[in-house]
Amino acid sequence: MVYNWLNNALNFIMGQHCLLCNQAIKNPSVDFCPNCLKDLPVVLHGCQQCGVALEMERVSHCGHCLTAPPNYDRVISAYSYASPVRQLMARYKFQRQLSLAPIFASALMQQIKRPDIRIEALLPVPLHAMRLRQRGFNQAIELAKPIAQAYLKPLLLKSIRRNRNTDSQLNLPAKQRAGNVRGAFEYIQPIKAKGIAIIDDVMTTGSTANELAKTLKLNGVEYVEVWCIARANAKH
Ligand SMILES: [Zn+2]
Ligand SMILES: [Zn+2]
């Protein structure tokens, strides 16, 4: 109690500090000092469909999207999934630093700018009930809230249920992961929107987003984007 009070008072007197290096920041509307901000990794040139970083400037799609395109139409990410975003994400998800959610969300909205006019609703990736109990919150919903508010879009929280807990098998190779998420989502409530943005924290192989997009498209959704905080450069 006393400690909290002291801490708050100190924060008030000393001003805001960089989330990464703890250096004092002059501008109260930013969360990182200029040095850390310029070090945050972003995908400079990504595949127009799956968002994975491309090495060659003149190509617009990765080989995978050209030969076997995923069920989602476009991915927009705030950062690439590398240090120190990786560590920040761990603080958010596993140490419950929920104050990072609006910071991540605003970084993502800086990349989205104006959402595609086809997007009518936002769908945070559902967590399996058991995982939700363990973690205490759904990290995708917390990210989606400020975005839904800013863009005036409804959040779909009861339309899709996750029937299998696939989240825990992060270390499986890409091919096995794709098989592992097959049929993981169940469509339980009608969705009127024809265009949907799936919201996720980290997108690695994209197999979860792909399976979710497949479930949506099988049920009448025509256009699906994935908005994620961090896009990993995973091989397909
Ligand atoms: Zn810093
Ligand atoms: Zn691609």
mmCIF file of C-alpha atoms and ligand atoms in Angstrom:
data_model
loop_
_atom_site.group_PDB
_atom_site.id
_atom_site.type_symbol
_atom_site.label_atom_id
_atom_site.label_comp_id
_atom_site.label_asym_id
_atom_site.label_seq_id
_atom_site.Cartn_x
_atom_site.Cartn_y
_atom_site.Cartn_z
ATOM 1 C CA MET A 1 0.000 0.000 0.000
ATOM 2 C CA VAL A 2 2.647 2.483 1.122
ATOM 3 C CA TYR A 3 4.937 1.175 -1.570
ATOM 4 C CA ASN A 4 2.255 1.689 -4.229
ATOM 5 C CA TRP A 5 1.559 5.150 -3.030
ATOM 6 C CA LEU A 6 5.261 5.969 -3.054
ATOM 7 C CA ASN A 7 5.688 4.471 -6.470
ATOM 8 C CA ASN A 8 2.799 6.473 -7.904
ATOM 9 C CA ALA A 9 4.104 9.634 -6.331
ATOM 10 C CA LEU A 10 7.569 9.002 -7.728
ATOM 11 C CA ASN A 11 6.163 8.353 -11.185
ATOM 12 C CA PHE A 12 4.264 11.586 -10.959
ATOM 13 C CA ILE A 13 7.323 13.583 -9.952
ATOM 14 C CA MET A 14 9.807 11.874 -12.213
ATOM 15 C CA GLY A 15 7.576 11.671 -15.282
ATOM 16 C CA GLN A 16 7.257 8.796 -17.677
ATOM 17 C CA HIS A 17 9.938 6.227 -18.362
ATOM 18 C CA CYS A 18 10.866 4.182 -21.410
ATOM 19 C CA LEU A 19 9.298 0.721 -21.198
ATOM 20 C CA LEU A 20 12.520 -0.895 -22.318
ATOM 21 C CA CYS A 21 15.495 1.001 -20.884
ATOM 22 C CA ASN A 22 13.690 2.915 -18.123
ATOM 23 C CA GLN A 23 15.205 6.232 -19.194
ATOM 24 C CA ALA A 24 12.979 9.275 -18.524
ATOM 25 C CA ILE A 25 10.899 10.424 -21.503
ATOM 26 C CA LYS A 26 10.057 14.040 -22.179
ATOM 27 C CA ASN A 27 7.054 13.429 -24.419
ATOM 28 C CA PRO A 28 4.272 11.919 -22.270
ATOM 29 C CA SER A 29 2.427 10.505 -25.284
ATOM 30 C CA VAL A 30 5.138 7.987 -26.222
ATOM 31 C CA ASP A 31 6.110 4.841 -24.357
ATOM 32 C CA PHE A 32 9.677 4.364 -25.567
ATOM 33 C CA CYS A 33 12.687 6.648 -25.636
ATOM 34 C CA PRO A 34 13.839 7.718 -29.136
ATOM 35 C CA ASN A 35 16.695 5.186 -29.096
ATOM 36 C CA CYS A 36 14.535 2.218 -28.195
ATOM 37 C CA LEU A 37 11.796 3.352 -30.560
ATOM 38 C CA LYS A 38 14.090 3.279 -33.540
ATOM 39 C CA ASP A 39 15.290 -0.183 -32.550
ATOM 40 C CA LEU A 40 11.821 -1.761 -32.479
ATOM 41 C CA PRO A 41 11.800 -4.223 -35.350
ATOM 42 C CA VAL A 42 9.191 -3.766 -38.084
ATOM 43 C CA VAL A 43 8.526 -5.691 -41.290
ATOM 44 C CA LEU A 44 9.824 -3.225 -43.879
ATOM 45 C CA HIS A 45 8.693 -5.080 -46.974
ATOM 46 C CA GLY A 46 6.212 -7.867 -46.363
ATOM 47 C CA CYS A 47 4.258 -10.277 -48.553
ATOM 48 C CA GLN A 48 1.007 -8.515 -49.481
ATOM 49 C CA GLN A 49 -0.982 -11.529 -48.380
ATOM 50 C CA CYS A 50 0.692 -13.288 -45.454
ATOM 51 C CA GLY A 51 2.847 -10.396 -44.232
ATOM 52 C CA VAL A 52 6.079 -12.381 -43.992
ATOM 53 C CA ALA A 53 9.218 -10.300 -44.662
ATOM 54 C CA LEU A 54 10.396 -10.479 -48.269
ATOM 55 C CA GLU A 55 14.023 -10.217 -49.247
ATOM 56 C CA MET A 56 13.524 -8.861 -52.732
ATOM 57 C CA GLU A 57 12.054 -5.382 -53.134
ATOM 58 C CA ARG A 58 10.390 -6.033 -56.462
ATOM 59 C CA VAL A 59 8.249 -9.008 -55.481
ATOM 60 C CA SER A 60 4.868 -8.468 -53.846
ATOM 61 C CA HIS A 61 4.043 -12.009 -52.703
ATOM 62 C CA CYS A 62 6.046 -14.817 -51.147
ATOM 63 C CA GLY A 63 6.349 -18.122 -53.001
ATOM 64 C CA HIS A 64 3.990 -19.838 -50.621
ATOM 65 C CA CYS A 65 1.156 -17.345 -51.224
ATOM 66 C CA LEU A 66 1.688 -17.601 -54.987
ATOM 67 C CA THR A 67 1.443 -21.375 -55.073
ATOM 68 C CA ALA A 68 -0.930 -22.173 -52.193
ATOM 69 C CA PRO A 69 -2.543 -18.951 -50.940
ATOM 70 C CA PRO A 70 -3.871 -18.977 -47.379
ATOM 71 C CA ASN A 71 -7.554 -18.472 -46.523
ATOM 72 C CA TYR A 72 -6.959 -14.958 -45.217
ATOM 73 C CA ASP A 73 -6.506 -12.133 -47.693
ATOM 74 C CA ARG A 74 -4.061 -9.804 -46.011
ATOM 75 C CA VAL A 75 -1.918 -9.491 -42.877
ATOM 76 C CA ILE A 76 -0.983 -6.230 -41.174
ATOM 77 C CA SER A 77 1.503 -6.302 -38.294
ATOM 78 C CA ALA A 78 2.816 -3.658 -35.926
ATOM 79 C CA TYR A 79 6.244 -5.246 -35.517
ATOM 80 C CA SER A 80 8.260 -8.214 -36.575
ATOM 81 C CA TYR A 81 8.603 -10.829 -33.858
ATOM 82 C CA ALA A 82 12.178 -10.194 -32.793
ATOM 83 C CA SER A 83 13.948 -8.758 -29.776
ATOM 84 C CA PRO A 84 12.888 -6.612 -27.908
ATOM 85 C CA VAL A 85 9.270 -7.083 -29.091
ATOM 86 C CA ARG A 86 9.580 -10.745 -28.134
ATOM 87 C CA GLN A 87 10.432 -9.803 -24.528
ATOM 88 C CA LEU A 88 7.687 -7.171 -24.364
ATOM 89 C CA MET A 89 5.201 -9.744 -25.606
ATOM 90 C CA ALA A 90 6.296 -12.175 -22.889
ATOM 91 C CA ARG A 91 5.794 -9.445 -20.301
ATOM 92 C CA TYR A 92 2.316 -8.842 -21.686
ATOM 93 C CA LYS A 93 1.186 -12.457 -21.920
ATOM 94 C CA PHE A 94 2.947 -14.262 -19.124
ATOM 95 C CA GLN A 95 3.511 -11.526 -16.563
ATOM 96 C CA ARG A 96 0.109 -9.981 -17.181
ATOM 97 C CA GLN A 97 1.351 -6.506 -18.003
ATOM 98 C CA LEU A 98 -2.014 -5.532 -19.425
ATOM 99 C CA SER A 99 -0.967 -1.895 -19.631
ATOM 100 C CA LEU A 100 0.950 -2.933 -22.746
ATOM 101 C CA ALA A 101 -2.286 -3.752 -24.619
ATOM 102 C CA PRO A 102 -3.212 -0.165 -25.607
ATOM 103 C CA ILE A 103 0.439 0.533 -26.491
ATOM 104 C CA PHE A 104 0.568 -2.477 -28.820
ATOM 105 C CA ALA A 105 -2.856 -1.590 -30.219
ATOM 106 C CA SER A 106 -1.838 1.946 -31.088
ATOM 107 C CA ALA A 107 1.367 0.714 -32.779
ATOM 108 C CA LEU A 108 -0.781 -1.633 -34.847
ATOM 109 C CA MET A 109 -3.218 1.122 -35.780
ATOM 110 C CA GLN A 110 -0.308 3.222 -36.994
ATOM 111 C CA GLN A 111 0.288 0.502 -39.576
ATOM 112 C CA ILE A 112 -3.382 -0.075 -40.417
ATOM 113 C CA LYS A 113 -4.143 3.635 -40.678
ATOM 114 C CA ARG A 114 -7.620 3.514 -42.202
ATOM 115 C CA PRO A 115 -9.008 0.000 -42.231
ATOM 116 C CA ASP A 116 -10.117 -1.487 -45.544
ATOM 117 C CA ILE A 117 -13.748 -0.461 -46.094
ATOM 118 C CA ARG A 118 -14.754 -4.122 -46.378
ATOM 119 C CA ILE A 119 -13.889 -4.752 -42.715
ATOM 120 C CA GLU A 120 -17.153 -4.668 -40.743
ATOM 121 C CA ALA A 121 -16.221 -6.417 -37.503
ATOM 122 C CA LEU A 122 -13.221 -7.552 -35.453
ATOM 123 C CA LEU A 123 -12.661 -11.096 -34.242
ATOM 124 C CA PRO A 124 -10.021 -11.644 -31.541
ATOM 125 C CA VAL A 125 -8.611 -15.185 -31.822
ATOM 126 C CA PRO A 126 -10.595 -17.211 -29.270
ATOM 127 C CA LEU A 127 -8.691 -18.959 -26.498
ATOM 128 C CA HIS A 128 -9.528 -22.462 -25.400
ATOM 129 C CA ALA A 129 -11.522 -22.383 -22.122
ATOM 130 C CA MET A 130 -8.760 -24.172 -20.241
ATOM 131 C CA ARG A 131 -6.085 -21.756 -21.445
ATOM 132 C CA LEU A 132 -8.312 -18.818 -20.547
ATOM 133 C CA ARG A 133 -8.625 -20.138 -17.012
ATOM 134 C CA GLN A 134 -4.858 -20.557 -16.733
ATOM 135 C CA ARG A 135 -3.952 -17.145 -18.107
ATOM 136 C CA GLY A 136 -6.870 -15.217 -16.664
ATOM 137 C CA PHE A 137 -7.355 -13.116 -19.775
ATOM 138 C CA ASN A 138 -7.491 -13.458 -23.535
ATOM 139 C CA GLN A 139 -4.562 -11.424 -24.837
ATOM 140 C CA ALA A 140 -6.206 -10.950 -28.256
ATOM 141 C CA ILE A 141 -9.410 -9.515 -26.750
ATOM 142 C CA GLU A 142 -7.459 -6.975 -24.694
ATOM 143 C CA LEU A 143 -5.645 -5.877 -27.865
ATOM 144 C CA ALA A 144 -8.873 -5.733 -29.844
ATOM 145 C CA LYS A 145 -10.786 -3.537 -27.382
ATOM 146 C CA PRO A 146 -8.982 -0.223 -28.034
ATOM 147 C CA ILE A 147 -8.916 -0.958 -31.772
ATOM 148 C CA ALA A 148 -12.668 -1.633 -31.888
ATOM 149 C CA GLN A 149 -13.226 1.580 -29.997
ATOM 150 C CA ALA A 150 -10.995 3.656 -32.265
ATOM 151 C CA TYR A 151 -12.437 2.266 -35.497
ATOM 152 C CA LEU A 152 -16.029 1.979 -34.232
ATOM 153 C CA LYS A 153 -16.254 -1.690 -35.191
ATOM 154 C CA PRO A 154 -18.120 -4.388 -33.277
ATOM 155 C CA LEU A 155 -16.139 -7.109 -31.520
ATOM 156 C CA LEU A 156 -17.214 -10.681 -32.201
ATOM 157 C CA LEU A 157 -16.733 -12.518 -28.931
ATOM 158 C CA LYS A 158 -19.310 -15.287 -29.129
ATOM 159 C CA SER A 159 -19.312 -16.301 -32.766
ATOM 160 C CA ILE A 160 -16.487 -18.797 -32.779
ATOM 161 C CA ARG A 161 -15.407 -21.261 -30.120
ATOM 162 C CA ARG A 162 -12.006 -22.869 -29.823
ATOM 163 C CA ASN A 163 -12.523 -26.534 -29.193
ATOM 164 C CA ARG A 164 -8.958 -27.650 -29.005
ATOM 165 C CA ASN A 165 -6.122 -26.176 -27.025
ATOM 166 C CA THR A 166 -3.493 -25.879 -29.730
ATOM 167 C CA ASP A 167 -1.736 -22.909 -28.196
ATOM 168 C CA SER A 168 0.543 -25.089 -26.101
ATOM 169 C CA GLN A 169 2.237 -26.765 -29.051
ATOM 170 C CA LEU A 170 4.258 -23.805 -30.232
ATOM 171 C CA ASN A 171 7.313 -25.923 -30.800
ATOM 172 C CA LEU A 172 5.819 -28.206 -33.400
ATOM 173 C CA PRO A 173 7.203 -27.892 -36.927
ATOM 174 C CA ALA A 174 5.045 -25.875 -39.348
ATOM 175 C CA LYS A 175 3.527 -28.874 -41.096
ATOM 176 C CA GLN A 176 2.489 -30.561 -37.876
ATOM 177 C CA ARG A 177 1.071 -27.316 -36.536
ATOM 178 C CA ALA A 178 -1.183 -26.945 -39.557
ATOM 179 C CA GLY A 179 -2.517 -30.453 -38.962
ATOM 180 C CA ASN A 180 -2.792 -29.752 -35.283
ATOM 181 C CA VAL A 181 -5.138 -26.760 -35.654
ATOM 182 C CA ARG A 182 -7.395 -28.432 -38.205
ATOM 183 C CA GLY A 183 -10.958 -28.271 -36.956
ATOM 184 C CA ALA A 184 -9.909 -26.332 -33.841
ATOM 185 C CA PHE A 185 -12.588 -23.668 -34.298
ATOM 186 C CA GLU A 186 -16.329 -24.070 -34.239
ATOM 187 C CA TYR A 187 -18.787 -21.581 -35.663
ATOM 188 C CA ILE A 188 -21.472 -21.205 -33.011
ATOM 189 C CA GLN A 189 -23.303 -17.944 -33.676
ATOM 190 C CA PRO A 190 -24.224 -16.379 -37.043
ATOM 191 C CA ILE A 191 -21.911 -13.655 -38.329
ATOM 192 C CA LYS A 192 -23.558 -11.003 -40.485
ATOM 193 C CA ALA A 193 -20.346 -9.216 -41.440
ATOM 194 C CA LYS A 194 -18.913 -10.054 -44.854
ATOM 195 C CA GLY A 195 -15.491 -8.626 -44.034
ATOM 196 C CA ILE A 196 -13.653 -9.442 -40.813
ATOM 197 C CA ALA A 197 -10.317 -8.611 -39.243
ATOM 198 C CA ILE A 198 -8.918 -11.362 -37.033
ATOM 199 C CA ILE A 199 -6.891 -9.919 -34.159
ATOM 200 C CA ASP A 200 -3.942 -11.851 -32.758
ATOM 201 C CA ASP A 201 -0.880 -11.121 -30.660
ATOM 202 C CA VAL A 202 1.802 -13.108 -32.471
ATOM 203 C CA MET A 203 1.529 -14.724 -35.869
ATOM 204 C CA THR A 204 4.149 -17.402 -36.447
ATOM 205 C CA THR A 205 3.433 -19.921 -39.198
ATOM 206 C CA GLY A 206 -0.048 -18.482 -39.683
ATOM 207 C CA SER A 207 -1.693 -21.886 -39.301
ATOM 208 C CA THR A 208 -4.075 -20.691 -36.564
ATOM 209 C CA ALA A 209 -5.138 -17.605 -38.543
ATOM 210 C CA ASN A 210 -5.497 -19.760 -41.630
ATOM 211 C CA GLU A 211 -7.754 -22.257 -39.891
ATOM 212 C CA LEU A 212 -9.850 -19.466 -38.384
ATOM 213 C CA ALA A 213 -10.153 -17.730 -41.777
ATOM 214 C CA LYS A 214 -11.193 -21.051 -43.298
ATOM 215 C CA THR A 215 -13.938 -21.450 -40.690
ATOM 216 C CA LEU A 216 -15.158 -17.905 -41.428
ATOM 217 C CA LYS A 217 -15.165 -18.340 -45.186
ATOM 218 C CA LEU A 218 -16.991 -21.663 -44.984
ATOM 219 C CA ASN A 219 -19.707 -19.722 -43.154
ATOM 220 C CA GLY A 220 -20.267 -16.869 -45.574
ATOM 221 C CA VAL A 221 -17.513 -14.371 -44.726
ATOM 222 C CA GLU A 222 -15.936 -13.123 -47.955
ATOM 223 C CA TYR A 223 -12.938 -11.054 -46.924
ATOM 224 C CA VAL A 224 -10.554 -11.677 -44.016
ATOM 225 C CA GLU A 225 -7.602 -9.664 -42.799
ATOM 226 C CA VAL A 226 -5.311 -10.558 -39.911
ATOM 227 C CA TRP A 227 -4.148 -7.739 -37.681
ATOM 228 C CA CYS A 228 -1.348 -8.886 -35.411
ATOM 229 C CA ILE A 229 1.100 -7.197 -33.105
ATOM 230 C CA ALA A 230 4.108 -9.241 -34.137
ATOM 231 C CA ARG A 231 4.750 -11.221 -37.314
ATOM 232 C CA ALA A 232 7.386 -13.942 -37.062
ATOM 233 C CA ASN A 233 9.504 -14.755 -40.037
ATOM 234 C CA ALA A 234 8.697 -18.425 -39.778
ATOM 235 C CA LYS A 235 9.237 -20.667 -42.758
ATOM 236 C CA HIS A 236 6.097 -22.307 -44.057
HETATM 237 ZN ZN ZN B 1 14.560 3.292 -24.015
HETATM 238 ZN ZN ZN B 2 2.966 -14.707 -48.374
#
